[in-house]
Amino acid sequence: MKKIILSIAFLTIGWATSQAQTFNLGVKAGVNLSKLNADFASEENRLGYQVGAWARIGGASFYVQPEAYIGSKGNKFISFTNNNNTEIAAEGKVKFTTLDIPVLLGTKFGANNLNFRLMAGPVVSFVLDENSSFSSAYDQATDFKNYKDQAFGIQAGAGVDVGAISVDLRYEAGLSNISKSEKYTQKPNLFQLSLGFKIL
């Protein structure tokens, strides 16, 4: 699955580059509201950030937009279901610093200095740092507090460009389980709002 997603992404970038009529490069920064959707616990959203760069390759209406940015995402657990199927109130927190690399396919419409965009595509997240703390009650579930160093997801959203300024709103849905546990599933999901500036 991972190899297929990456192969499609690189082939798409290669094709778009060969067909490109325009090439733009920019920087971006923004905020996100994330959580780990878990099948064994109740959770709350956490506020995070993102900062990085993007490229846009394409023609009049179709484009490919690869990006790379550093971001933070995480989760606050407020309860979990134990082996006896009983819900126990207990706090747990986890925060990831990640390198996110989405490759988005998009379409745009409007004038040169004011256009609207729709986009979607895969994203791979590499965990650069993890910081977690769990109350002792979570020791009953011994294997869900260990996390993988990468996760795959898909992003979809919309944006608007006003001159050199761009604003994007996206949703990212986790496709892979970031937990090493074979019993407990945790998938990162988030909303992100970013402000970009075209430098080329």
PDB file of C-alpha atoms in Angstrom, residues 31-36 43-49 72-78 91-96 131-133 189-192:
ATOM      1  CA  VAL A  31      -2.555  25.935  12.627  1.00  0.00           C
ATOM      2  CA  ASN A  32      -4.264  22.585  12.912  1.00  0.00           C
ATOM      3  CA  LEU A  33      -6.774  20.932  15.195  1.00  0.00           C
ATOM      4  CA  SER A  34      -5.933  17.252  15.537  1.00  0.00           C
ATOM      5  CA  LYS A  35      -6.804  14.090  17.398  1.00  0.00           C
ATOM      6  CA  LEU A  36      -6.144  10.369  17.271  1.00  0.00           C
ATOM      7  CA  GLU A  43     -10.451  11.768  23.064  1.00  0.00           C
ATOM      8  CA  GLU A  44     -10.265  15.536  22.651  1.00  0.00           C
ATOM      9  CA  ASN A  45      -8.723  17.727  19.940  1.00  0.00           C
ATOM     10  CA  ARG A  46      -5.313  19.366  20.387  1.00  0.00           C
ATOM     11  CA  LEU A  47      -4.133  22.597  18.756  1.00  0.00           C
ATOM     12  CA  GLY A  48      -0.929  22.397  16.700  1.00  0.00           C
ATOM     13  CA  TYR A  49       1.082  24.242  14.074  1.00  0.00           C
ATOM     14  CA  SER A  72       2.726  19.231  15.469  1.00  0.00           C
ATOM     15  CA  LYS A  73      -0.268  17.040  16.119  1.00  0.00           C
ATOM     16  CA  GLY A  74      -1.515  15.043  19.034  1.00  0.00           C
ATOM     17  CA  ASN A  75      -4.318  13.932  21.247  1.00  0.00           C
ATOM     18  CA  LYS A  76      -5.743  14.085  24.747  1.00  0.00           C
ATOM     19  CA  PHE A  77      -7.415  10.908  25.986  1.00  0.00           C
ATOM     20  CA  ILE A  78     -10.020  11.404  28.709  1.00  0.00           C
ATOM     21  CA  GLU A  91      -6.014  11.167  31.244  1.00  0.00           C
ATOM     22  CA  GLY A  92      -3.406  10.520  28.602  1.00  0.00           C
ATOM     23  CA  LYS A  93      -1.597  12.959  26.333  1.00  0.00           C
ATOM     24  CA  VAL A  94       0.536  12.438  23.253  1.00  0.00           C
ATOM     25  CA  LYS A  95       2.199  15.021  21.000  1.00  0.00           C
ATOM     26  CA  PHE A  96       4.062  14.355  17.752  1.00  0.00           C
ATOM     27  CA  ASN A 131       6.171  13.302  23.828  1.00  0.00           C
ATOM     28  CA  SER A 132       3.558  11.360  25.763  1.00  0.00           C
ATOM     29  CA  SER A 133       2.279  10.947  29.307  1.00  0.00           C
ATOM     30  CA  ASN A 189      -7.094  13.072  11.848  1.00  0.00           C
ATOM     31  CA  LEU A 190      -6.992  16.846  11.671  1.00  0.00           C
ATOM     32  CA  PHE A 191      -8.285  20.082  10.218  1.00  0.00           C
ATOM     33  CA  GLN A 192      -5.668  22.586   9.085  1.00  0.00           C
TER      34      GLN A 192
END
